[in-house]
Short mmCIF file of C-alpha atoms in Angstrom, two decimals:
data_model
loop_
_atom_site.label_atom_id
_atom_site.label_comp_id
_atom_site.label_asym_id
_atom_site.label_seq_id
_atom_site.Cartn_x
_atom_site.Cartn_y
_atom_site.Cartn_z
CA MET A 426 20.44 54.61 41.05
CA ALA A 427 22.73 54.50 44.11
CA ARG A 428 23.69 57.50 46.17
CA ASN A 429 20.49 59.48 45.41
CA SER A 430 21.26 62.18 47.86
CA TYR A 431 24.66 62.68 46.36
CA GLN A 432 23.20 62.93 42.90
CA THR A 433 20.74 65.50 44.15
CA GLN A 434 23.50 67.60 45.62
CA LEU A 435 25.41 67.54 42.37
CA ALA A 436 22.31 68.74 40.51
CA ASP A 437 21.73 71.37 43.14
CA LEU A 438 25.33 72.62 42.77
CA ARG A 439 24.86 72.97 39.02
CA GLY A 440 21.67 74.83 39.59
CA GLU A 441 23.19 77.20 42.07
CA VAL A 442 26.21 78.09 39.89
CA THR A 443 23.91 78.72 36.88
CA ALA A 444 21.63 80.89 39.06
CA MET A 445 24.59 82.86 40.38
CA ALA A 446 25.70 83.41 36.73
CA ASP A 447 22.24 84.59 35.76
CA THR A 448 22.24 87.15 38.56
CA THR A 449 25.83 88.27 37.77
CA ARG A 450 24.88 88.76 34.13
CA SER A 451 21.85 90.82 35.12
CA ARG A 452 24.05 93.06 37.36
CA TYR A 453 26.50 93.39 34.47
CA ASP A 454 23.80 94.47 32.06
CA ARG A 455 22.65 97.07 34.59
CA SER A 456 26.19 98.39 34.76
CA LEU A 457 26.26 98.72 31.07
CA ALA A 458 23.09 100.76 31.32
CA VAL A 459 24.74 102.99 33.87
CA LEU A 460 27.58 103.63 31.50
CA ASP A 461 25.07 105.11 29.15
CA SER A 462 22.86 106.81 31.67
CA GLY A 463 25.13 107.78 34.50
CA ASP A 464 22.23 106.94 36.92
CA ALA A 465 23.97 107.35 40.23
CA GLU A 466 21.15 105.61 42.18
CA ALA A 467 21.34 102.60 39.94
CA ALA A 468 25.13 102.59 40.30
CA ASP A 469 24.99 102.63 44.03
CA TRP A 470 22.41 99.76 44.04
CA ILE A 471 24.76 97.58 41.93
CA ILE A 472 27.71 98.30 44.15
CA GLU A 473 25.74 97.57 47.37
CA GLN A 474 24.31 94.41 45.91
CA ASP A 475 27.73 92.93 45.03
CA GLU A 476 28.00 91.71 48.61
CA ASP A 477 25.21 89.24 47.81
CA ILE A 478 27.25 87.86 44.91
CA ASN A 479 30.34 87.60 47.06
CA GLN A 480 28.38 85.74 49.76
CA TRP A 481 26.83 83.46 47.09
CA TYR A 482 30.33 82.66 45.87
CA LEU A 483 31.49 81.74 49.37
CA ASP A 484 28.36 79.56 49.94
CA ILE A 485 28.98 77.65 46.67
CA GLU A 486 32.68 77.27 47.48
CA SER A 487 31.68 75.87 50.84
CA ASP A 488 29.23 73.37 49.20
CA CYS A 489 32.01 72.15 46.86
CA ILE A 490 34.34 71.62 49.80
CA GLU A 491 31.69 69.71 51.61
CA LEU A 492 31.03 67.50 48.63
CA LEU A 493 34.78 66.81 48.16
CA ALA A 494 35.26 65.98 51.87
CA LEU A 495 32.15 63.89 52.34
CA GLN A 496 31.46 62.27 49.01
CA GLN A 497 34.97 61.79 47.74
CA PRO A 498 33.94 62.29 44.17
CA VAL A 499 35.88 60.69 41.31
CA ALA A 500 35.85 60.83 37.44
CA SER A 501 33.24 63.19 35.92
CA ASP A 502 31.83 64.10 39.24
CA LEU A 503 35.26 65.18 40.45
CA ARG A 504 35.84 67.21 37.34
CA PHE A 505 32.36 68.84 37.64
CA ILE A 506 32.85 69.93 41.26
CA ALA A 507 36.50 71.15 40.65
CA SER A 508 35.30 73.09 37.59
CA SER A 509 32.28 74.57 39.50
CA PHE A 510 34.69 75.61 42.33
CA LYS A 511 36.76 77.48 39.81
CA ILE A 512 33.97 78.94 37.77
CA VAL A 513 32.34 80.65 40.74
CA THR A 514 35.57 82.53 41.28
CA ASP A 515 35.27 83.88 37.80
CA LEU A 516 31.66 84.76 38.31
CA GLU A 517 32.51 86.62 41.47
CA ARG A 518 35.18 88.61 39.55
CA VAL A 519 32.69 89.39 36.83
CA GLY A 520 30.46 90.85 39.64
CA ASP A 521 33.39 92.95 40.89
CA LEU A 522 34.07 94.28 37.43
CA ALA A 523 30.33 95.06 37.03
CA THR A 524 30.63 97.33 40.06
CA ASN A 525 33.71 98.93 38.54
CA LEU A 526 31.70 99.78 35.46
CA ALA A 527 28.89 101.16 37.61
CA ARG A 528 31.39 103.49 39.33
CA TYR A 529 32.86 104.62 36.03
CA GLY A 530 29.33 105.40 34.66
CA ARG A 531 28.38 107.20 37.93
CA GLU A 532 31.58 109.39 37.74
CA ALA A 533 31.13 110.12 34.07
CA ALA A 534 27.40 111.14 34.64
CA GLY A 535 26.32 109.83 31.26
CA GLU A 536 29.13 111.29 29.27
CA LEU A 537 31.61 108.39 29.36
CA VAL A 538 31.91 107.84 25.66
CA VAL A 539 34.96 109.66 24.34
CA GLY A 540 35.41 108.93 20.74
CA ALA A 541 34.59 105.22 20.87
CA ASP A 542 31.33 103.24 20.93
CA ILE A 543 31.89 100.94 23.91
CA GLY A 544 28.31 99.58 24.04
CA PRO A 545 28.87 96.68 21.46
CA LEU A 546 32.01 95.63 23.31
CA GLY A 547 30.07 95.41 26.54
CA ASP A 548 27.36 93.40 24.87
CA THR A 549 29.85 91.02 23.31
CA ALA A 550 31.59 90.31 26.65
CA GLY A 551 28.26 89.77 28.34
CA GLU A 552 27.06 87.38 25.65
CA MET A 553 30.38 85.49 25.96
CA VAL A 554 29.74 85.03 29.67
CA SER A 555 26.18 83.86 29.06
CA ASP A 556 27.20 81.41 26.37
CA ALA A 557 30.09 80.14 28.43
CA MET A 558 27.61 79.36 31.21
CA GLU A 559 25.24 77.74 28.77
CA ALA A 560 28.13 75.41 27.78
CA TYR A 561 28.72 74.61 31.47
CA ALA A 562 25.01 74.11 32.20
CA THR A 563 24.48 71.73 29.16
CA ASP A 564 27.90 70.03 29.09
CA ASN A 565 28.47 71.47 25.64
CA ALA A 566 32.18 71.26 24.87
CA GLU A 567 31.75 72.53 21.33
CA LEU A 568 30.02 75.69 22.46
CA ALA A 569 32.84 76.24 25.04
CA ARG A 570 35.33 76.13 22.24
CA GLN A 571 33.39 78.51 20.03
CA VAL A 572 32.97 80.99 22.88
CA ALA A 573 36.64 80.87 23.70
CA ALA A 574 37.52 81.47 20.02
CA ARG A 575 35.50 84.72 20.14
CA ASP A 576 37.89 86.24 22.63
CA ASP A 577 40.47 87.18 20.07
CA ASP A 578 37.98 89.38 18.22
CA LEU A 579 36.89 91.03 21.53
CA ASP A 580 40.66 91.66 22.36
CA ALA A 581 41.20 93.31 19.02
CA ASP A 582 38.02 95.45 19.19
CA CYS A 583 39.11 96.56 22.67
CA ARG A 584 42.61 97.55 21.41
CA ALA A 585 41.00 99.49 18.55
CA ALA A 586 38.55 101.18 20.92
CA SER A 587 41.46 102.20 23.25
CA GLU A 588 43.33 103.71 20.32
CA GLN A 589 40.15 105.64 19.37
CA VAL A 590 39.94 106.98 22.84
CA VAL A 591 43.50 108.24 22.90
CA ARG A 592 43.13 109.70 19.38
CA HIS A 593 39.99 111.40 20.57
CA LEU A 594 41.93 112.94 23.50
CA MET A 595 44.56 114.30 21.17
CA MET A 596 41.96 115.87 18.86
CA THR A 597 39.88 117.49 21.59
CA GLN A 598 43.07 118.93 23.23
CA GLN A 599 44.06 120.50 19.96
CA GLU A 600 40.62 122.00 19.72
CA GLY A 601 41.21 123.29 23.23
CA ASP A 602 37.62 122.85 24.34
CA ARG A 603 38.38 121.02 27.61
CA SER A 604 40.81 121.35 30.51
CA VAL A 605 43.69 118.83 30.61
CA ASP A 606 42.60 117.49 33.93
CA THR A 607 39.08 116.79 32.65
CA ALA A 608 40.40 115.16 29.52
CA VAL A 609 42.78 112.91 31.48
CA ASP A 610 39.99 111.89 33.80
CA ASP A 611 37.63 111.10 30.90
CA VAL A 612 40.17 109.17 29.00
CA SER A 613 41.45 107.22 31.98
CA ARG A 614 37.87 106.27 32.82
CA ALA A 615 37.19 105.19 29.20
CA LEU A 616 40.39 103.09 29.01
CA LEU A 617 39.58 101.42 32.37
CA THR A 618 36.09 100.68 31.12
CA ILE A 619 37.41 99.07 27.99
CA ARG A 620 40.05 97.19 29.98
CA ASP A 621 37.41 95.80 32.43
CA ILE A 622 35.15 94.73 29.54
CA GLU A 623 38.11 92.88 28.00
CA ARG A 624 38.75 91.17 31.29
CA ILE A 625 35.13 90.00 31.48
CA GLY A 626 35.81 88.36 28.20
CA ASP A 627 38.86 86.67 29.75
CA HIS A 628 36.62 85.30 32.62
CA ALA A 629 34.28 83.92 29.97
CA VAL A 630 37.19 82.08 28.40
CA ASN A 631 38.19 80.75 31.89
CA ILE A 632 34.74 79.35 32.29
CA CYS A 633 34.97 77.73 28.88
CA ALA A 634 38.31 76.23 29.85
CA ARG A 635 36.90 74.65 33.05
CA THR A 636 33.79 73.48 31.10
CA LEU A 637 36.06 71.75 28.58
CA TYR A 638 37.99 70.06 31.38
CA MET A 639 34.70 69.09 33.04
CA VAL A 640 33.13 67.58 29.91
CA GLU A 641 36.05 66.16 28.06
CA ASN A 642 38.96 66.11 30.54
CA ASP A 643 40.56 68.46 28.08
CA ASP A 644 42.92 71.03 29.69
CA GLU A 645 44.00 72.71 26.44
CA LEU A 646 42.50 76.05 27.42
CA ILE A 647 43.59 75.96 31.04
CA TYR A 648 47.37 75.90 30.43
CA MET B 969 67.99 37.07 38.47
CA SER B 970 66.77 36.55 34.82
CA THR B 971 63.29 35.96 33.85
CA GLN B 972 64.16 32.51 32.73
CA GLU B 973 65.84 31.66 35.98
CA ASN B 974 62.77 32.82 37.83
CA SER B 975 60.60 30.66 35.67
CA GLN B 976 62.73 27.64 36.34
CA LYS B 977 62.09 28.01 40.04
CA LEU B 978 58.50 27.20 39.44
CA ILE B 979 59.13 23.90 37.85
CA SER B 980 59.47 20.86 39.98
CA THR B 981 61.51 18.94 37.43
CA GLU B 982 64.21 19.94 35.00
CA VAL B 983 62.08 21.10 32.15
CA GLN B 984 63.51 23.60 29.70
CA VAL B 985 61.37 26.74 29.58
CA ASP B 986 60.02 27.44 26.13
CA GLU B 987 61.27 30.88 25.04
CA ARG B 988 58.01 31.40 23.12
CA THR B 989 56.07 31.55 26.41
CA HIS B 990 57.90 34.75 27.28
CA ASP B 991 55.99 37.90 26.57
CA GLY B 992 59.17 39.88 26.08
CA SER B 993 58.12 42.68 28.38
CA ALA B 994 60.61 43.34 31.15
CA ASP B 995 58.11 45.41 33.01
CA THR B 996 55.44 42.72 33.17
CA VAL B 997 55.64 40.18 35.93
CA VAL B 998 52.11 38.67 35.83
CA SER B 999 50.26 38.50 32.58
CA ALA B 1000 46.89 36.97 31.91
CA ALA B 1001 45.65 36.05 28.44
CA ASP B 1002 42.08 35.17 27.83
CA LEU B 1003 41.89 33.75 31.30
CA SER B 1004 38.60 32.25 32.25
CA VAL B 1005 37.79 30.49 35.55
CA TYR B 1006 34.67 28.32 36.15
CA TYR B 1007 33.28 26.86 39.38
CA GLY B 1008 31.34 24.00 38.00
CA ASP B 1009 28.96 25.55 35.44
CA ASP B 1010 29.33 29.11 36.78
CA GLN B 1011 31.85 31.31 35.05
CA ALA B 1012 33.64 33.52 37.53
CA LEU B 1013 36.20 35.09 35.22
CA SER B 1014 35.52 35.82 31.50
CA ASP B 1015 38.44 36.05 29.09
CA VAL B 1016 40.59 38.27 31.21
CA SER B 1017 43.67 39.77 29.59
CA VAL B 1018 46.02 41.95 31.53
CA ASP B 1019 49.66 42.70 32.03
CA ILE B 1020 50.57 43.62 35.59
CA PRO B 1021 53.89 45.60 35.85
CA GLU B 1022 56.52 44.67 38.40
CA LYS B 1023 57.32 46.69 41.52
CA ARG B 1024 54.09 48.62 41.31
CA VAL B 1025 50.87 48.52 43.28
CA THR B 1026 48.00 47.17 41.17
CA ALA B 1027 44.59 47.48 42.63
CA ILE B 1028 41.63 45.36 41.68
CA ILE B 1029 38.21 46.81 42.33
CA GLY B 1030 34.63 45.89 41.48
CA PRO B 1031 31.33 44.94 43.04
CA SER B 1032 30.93 41.87 45.01
CA GLY B 1033 30.91 38.68 42.98
CA CYS B 1034 32.72 40.21 39.99
CA GLY B 1035 35.69 37.76 40.17
CA LYS B 1036 38.28 40.03 41.95
CA SER B 1037 39.31 37.38 44.54
CA THR B 1038 39.10 34.66 41.92
CA PHE B 1039 41.59 36.48 39.72
CA LEU B 1040 43.80 36.99 42.73
CA ARG B 1041 43.69 33.33 43.60
CA SER B 1042 44.29 32.27 40.02
CA ILE B 1043 47.67 34.01 40.08
CA ASN B 1044 49.15 31.72 42.72
CA ARG B 1045 46.85 28.76 42.03
CA MET B 1046 45.06 28.95 45.27
CA ASN B 1047 41.99 28.11 43.23
CA ASP B 1048 43.42 24.62 42.94
CA ARG B 1049 42.16 24.09 46.39
CA ILE B 1050 38.54 24.67 45.39
CA SER B 1051 36.87 21.67 43.93
CA MET B 1052 34.99 22.00 40.65
CA CYS B 1053 37.33 24.86 39.79
CA ARG B 1054 38.44 24.92 36.15
CA VAL B 1055 40.83 27.21 34.43
CA GLU B 1056 41.13 28.12 30.72
CA GLY B 1057 43.55 30.55 28.98
CA ARG B 1058 46.96 31.50 30.30
CA LEU B 1059 48.28 33.04 33.50
CA GLN B 1060 51.92 33.84 33.03
CA PHE B 1061 54.30 34.54 35.84
CA ASN B 1062 57.60 35.86 34.47
CA GLY B 1063 56.65 34.51 31.12
CA LYS B 1064 55.83 30.93 32.34
CA ASN B 1065 52.24 29.73 32.30
CA VAL B 1066 51.58 28.74 35.91
CA TYR B 1067 48.96 26.24 34.75
CA ASP B 1068 51.40 24.20 32.74
CA ASP B 1069 51.72 20.65 33.97
CA ASP B 1070 55.28 21.02 34.94
CA VAL B 1071 54.59 23.86 37.46
CA ASP B 1072 54.60 23.01 41.10
CA PRO B 1073 52.01 25.11 42.84
CA VAL B 1074 53.92 25.01 46.11
CA ALA B 1075 57.01 26.29 44.43
CA LEU B 1076 54.85 29.00 42.76
CA ARG B 1077 53.51 30.16 46.05
CA ARG B 1078 57.07 30.65 47.33
CA ARG B 1079 57.45 33.26 44.64
CA ILE B 1080 54.02 34.68 45.09
CA GLY B 1081 53.05 35.30 48.77
CA GLN B 1082 49.59 36.24 49.89
CA VAL B 1083 48.05 38.22 52.73
CA PHE B 1084 44.41 37.59 53.61
CA GLN B 1085 41.40 39.69 54.62
CA SER B 1086 41.57 38.87 58.38
CA PRO B 1087 44.88 38.69 60.17
CA ASN B 1088 45.68 35.10 60.64
CA PRO B 1089 48.96 34.60 62.50
CA PHE B 1090 49.90 30.99 63.43
CA PRO B 1091 49.51 30.15 67.06
CA LYS B 1092 53.27 30.59 67.44
CA SER B 1093 55.67 33.26 68.57
CA ILE B 1094 56.25 36.31 66.53
CA TYR B 1095 59.67 35.11 65.55
CA ASP B 1096 58.36 31.64 64.52
CA ASN B 1097 55.56 33.24 62.41
CA VAL B 1098 58.10 35.14 60.38
CA ALA B 1099 60.58 32.35 60.18
CA TYR B 1100 57.96 29.79 59.19
CA GLY B 1101 58.32 30.16 55.47
CA LEU B 1102 62.09 29.98 55.48
CA ARG B 1103 62.04 26.90 57.60
CA VAL B 1104 59.45 25.11 55.45
CA GLN B 1105 61.59 25.94 52.40
CA GLY B 1106 64.58 24.31 54.14
CA LYS B 1107 66.47 27.59 54.11
CA ALA B 1108 66.79 27.85 57.87
CA ASP B 1109 70.28 26.45 57.82
CA ASP B 1110 71.41 28.43 54.74
CA VAL B 1111 70.56 31.87 55.96
CA ASP B 1112 71.01 33.89 59.13
CA LEU B 1113 67.43 33.31 60.40
CA ASP B 1114 67.69 36.10 62.98
CA LYS B 1115 68.80 38.52 60.37
CA GLU B 1116 66.10 37.50 57.94
CA VAL B 1117 63.34 37.78 60.55
CA GLU B 1118 64.64 41.24 61.49
CA ARG B 1119 64.67 42.17 57.83
CA ALA B 1120 61.12 41.05 57.18
CA LEU B 1121 59.80 42.70 60.27
CA LYS B 1122 61.49 45.95 59.48
CA GLN B 1123 60.10 45.82 55.93
CA ALA B 1124 56.71 45.27 57.53
CA ALA B 1125 57.13 48.33 59.71
CA LEU B 1126 56.71 46.13 62.81
CA TRP B 1127 60.25 45.68 64.11
CA ASP B 1128 60.37 48.67 66.44
CA GLU B 1129 57.18 47.58 68.15
CA VAL B 1130 58.13 43.82 68.71
CA LYS B 1131 61.96 43.66 68.75
CA ASP B 1132 61.95 43.25 72.53
CA LYS B 1133 59.27 40.56 72.52
CA LEU B 1134 59.96 38.27 69.63
CA ASP B 1135 59.07 35.22 71.71
CA SER B 1136 55.67 36.62 72.44
CA PHE B 1137 52.52 35.00 71.03
CA GLY B 1138 51.70 36.51 67.61
CA LEU B 1139 48.06 36.40 68.40
CA ASP B 1140 48.62 38.65 71.41
CA LEU B 1141 49.33 41.64 69.06
CA SER B 1142 46.68 44.14 68.08
CA GLY B 1143 44.73 43.52 64.88
CA GLY B 1144 46.85 46.00 62.84
CA GLN B 1145 50.05 44.54 64.35
CA GLN B 1146 48.86 40.98 63.47
CA GLN B 1147 48.27 41.98 59.93
CA ARG B 1148 51.67 43.54 59.61
CA LEU B 1149 53.05 40.34 61.09
CA CYS B 1150 51.25 38.32 58.34
CA ILE B 1151 52.86 40.70 55.86
CA ALA B 1152 56.27 40.08 57.39
CA ARG B 1153 55.51 36.31 57.16
CA ALA B 1154 54.65 36.67 53.48
CA ILE B 1155 57.64 38.62 52.56
CA ALA B 1156 60.22 36.71 54.71
CA PRO B 1157 60.90 34.13 51.91
CA ASP B 1158 61.60 37.08 49.63
CA PRO B 1159 58.80 36.54 47.02
CA GLU B 1160 58.49 38.55 43.82
CA VAL B 1161 54.82 39.19 44.11
CA VAL B 1162 52.60 39.81 47.23
CA LEU B 1163 48.89 39.38 46.72
CA MET B 1164 46.61 41.06 49.24
CA ASP B 1165 42.92 40.21 49.51
CA GLU B 1166 41.22 43.18 51.27
CA PRO B 1167 44.04 43.38 53.78
CA THR B 1168 42.65 46.39 55.67
CA SER B 1169 38.86 45.57 55.78
CA ALA B 1170 39.01 44.22 59.26
CA LEU B 1171 41.21 47.05 60.66
CA ASP B 1172 40.48 50.45 62.29
CA PRO B 1173 41.34 53.53 60.21
CA VAL B 1174 44.67 54.15 61.99
CA ALA B 1175 45.77 50.54 61.53
CA ALA B 1176 44.60 50.60 57.93
CA SER B 1177 46.51 53.79 57.21
CA LYS B 1178 49.75 52.10 58.55
CA ILE B 1179 49.15 49.15 56.18
CA GLU B 1180 48.49 51.63 53.28
CA ASP B 1181 51.88 53.28 53.96
CA LEU B 1182 53.54 49.90 54.17
CA ILE B 1183 52.07 48.76 50.86
CA GLU B 1184 53.55 51.76 49.12
CA ASP B 1185 56.98 50.96 50.67
CA LEU B 1186 56.72 47.33 49.72
CA ALA B 1187 56.24 48.24 46.04
CA GLU B 1188 59.88 49.39 46.02
CA THR B 1189 60.87 45.77 46.49
CA TYR B 1190 57.88 43.65 45.52
CA THR B 1191 55.01 43.63 43.03
CA VAL B 1192 51.86 44.21 45.05
CA ILE B 1193 48.42 43.12 43.78
CA ILE B 1194 45.67 44.21 46.07
CA VAL B 1195 41.96 43.51 45.99
CA THR B 1196 39.98 46.16 47.79
CA HIS B 1197 36.34 47.18 48.18
CA ASN B 1198 37.60 50.61 49.22
CA MET B 1199 37.86 52.66 46.04
CA GLN B 1200 39.47 55.57 47.89
CA GLN B 1201 42.09 53.14 49.17
CA ALA B 1202 42.76 51.99 45.63
CA ALA B 1203 43.05 55.69 44.59
CA ARG B 1204 45.50 56.43 47.31
CA ILE B 1205 47.93 53.66 47.16
CA SER B 1206 47.90 52.07 43.67
CA ASP B 1207 49.74 52.86 40.42
CA LYS B 1208 47.44 50.78 38.33
CA THR B 1209 43.82 49.93 38.72
CA ALA B 1210 41.89 47.03 37.20
CA VAL B 1211 38.02 47.29 37.28
CA PHE B 1212 36.15 44.10 37.15
CA LEU B 1213 32.32 44.07 36.79
CA THR B 1214 29.62 41.51 37.12
CA GLY B 1215 30.21 38.50 35.05
CA GLY B 1216 33.91 38.33 35.80
CA GLU B 1217 34.79 40.79 32.97
CA LEU B 1218 37.86 43.00 33.27
CA VAL B 1219 36.30 46.14 31.92
CA GLU B 1220 39.27 48.56 32.21
CA PHE B 1221 42.83 48.55 33.26
CA ASP B 1222 44.82 51.71 33.38
CA ASP B 1223 46.88 54.08 35.43
CA THR B 1224 44.99 54.73 38.63
CA ALA B 1225 44.82 58.51 38.08
CA THR B 1226 43.22 57.91 34.68
CA ILE B 1227 40.63 55.46 36.10
CA PHE B 1228 39.56 57.85 38.80
CA GLU B 1229 39.73 61.02 36.73
CA ASP B 1230 38.66 60.03 33.24
CA PRO B 1231 37.88 56.40 32.67
CA ASP B 1232 37.11 55.24 29.13
CA ASP B 1233 34.25 52.88 29.87
CA GLN B 1234 30.85 54.33 30.87
CA ARG B 1235 30.21 51.24 33.13
CA VAL B 1236 33.47 52.10 34.99
CA GLU B 1237 32.41 55.69 35.26
CA ASP B 1238 28.99 54.70 36.63
CA TYR B 1239 30.52 52.25 39.04
CA ILE B 1240 33.22 54.43 40.59
CA THR B 1241 30.82 57.40 40.84
CA GLY B 1242 28.20 55.31 42.59
CA LYS B 1243 25.60 55.36 39.82
CA PHE B 1244 25.76 51.62 39.50
CA GLY B 1245 25.90 48.82 42.04
#
């Protein structure tokens, strides 16, 4: 095989993107745990460690630019590098959203849930990211399509959860067992949490879109 | 000028062109059908079929020995000059099979100019190099030679650099200028097709980029067919790309963007990504 060094660099790039995804997923899972526990120390650690993910993203982006400039890739190699370049941006955003969730959990001090069970939503979004990355890592276009199709259900569940949160607000206000300011803070935090989980699902879909382009030159999910 | 009128120009005697030889496509200027070329017992091209569109840049790429240059030479019958060369199948220029007995190769080459790998100006003045083709064709008295030389040099993006020294020796120019002079010489007789066989491989990057810009401009007037070993060059300047692989097989022909983004054939994918060859 010609250009052995180049082929090694391509394999390394895939390994780096996949490793970054594993770490990002791990941070996200910790954030979901903080939503339940309100563990301030764990939340601070997640927020501080996000700088590592940001730097990892910049390093991989730099690797992609170097490959484009020096190896002038074409065909499937070009699509792979271009897709990797975009996917790390989504992973970096997932990392940012994980820090948001950690903040919400810390602020709520373990009492975030206001009339809606957010846990399953968080798990679904996390599984979508992991499955999208599995599709990327294994060139599995079919899996990418399946994961993307799951986003409609997540969106619907997130809408339903948001309605439950608002309904809960109205009911508790009628009961008069909390101050208005406290209720607004709780509801706002819960709605932001649901919104960020829904956005994580969107990033999973973006990863699927780039994976489909990478594997099949199919841009149906990009546009 | 109609396709039939063009075809008649290839024929040394008054022979009626058979309408059935026309492929009916107004966009196709060169068309190969099951074209095979042999050098003795060695087959250099194997059943090549391709329609090359007019006023576009078509790049021909592939590993050494795949038949790229053989295909190029078969278009204007430069292969005739190689002993033991045998051609089967059809190679049509404007619907006329150039290997028909009634086709004059010299007349054919007036319509299909060629630029070679290394700049090869004649040991003459810049002016005489460009005027050479018109004089050989006996057109020197029919046209304003000064005007035609200026036109060709401008089209070759060389006029501004040489207009004050047209009597200078062509070989005194730089390598890049010499190659543009050769392009001016090729297009001075106003051919329809310009064949280029690795025209920048002997030039530095700056001179090569000037030639690349020039090739894109030339395609507004002429059909350009270029053989290149430089795949990035093919990607940069061509509209269509033909990929030949070992054995003289044309494996894929498509829009250049398709070839370099999503080729159909796995062998092409492997070749252009460097996994083969």
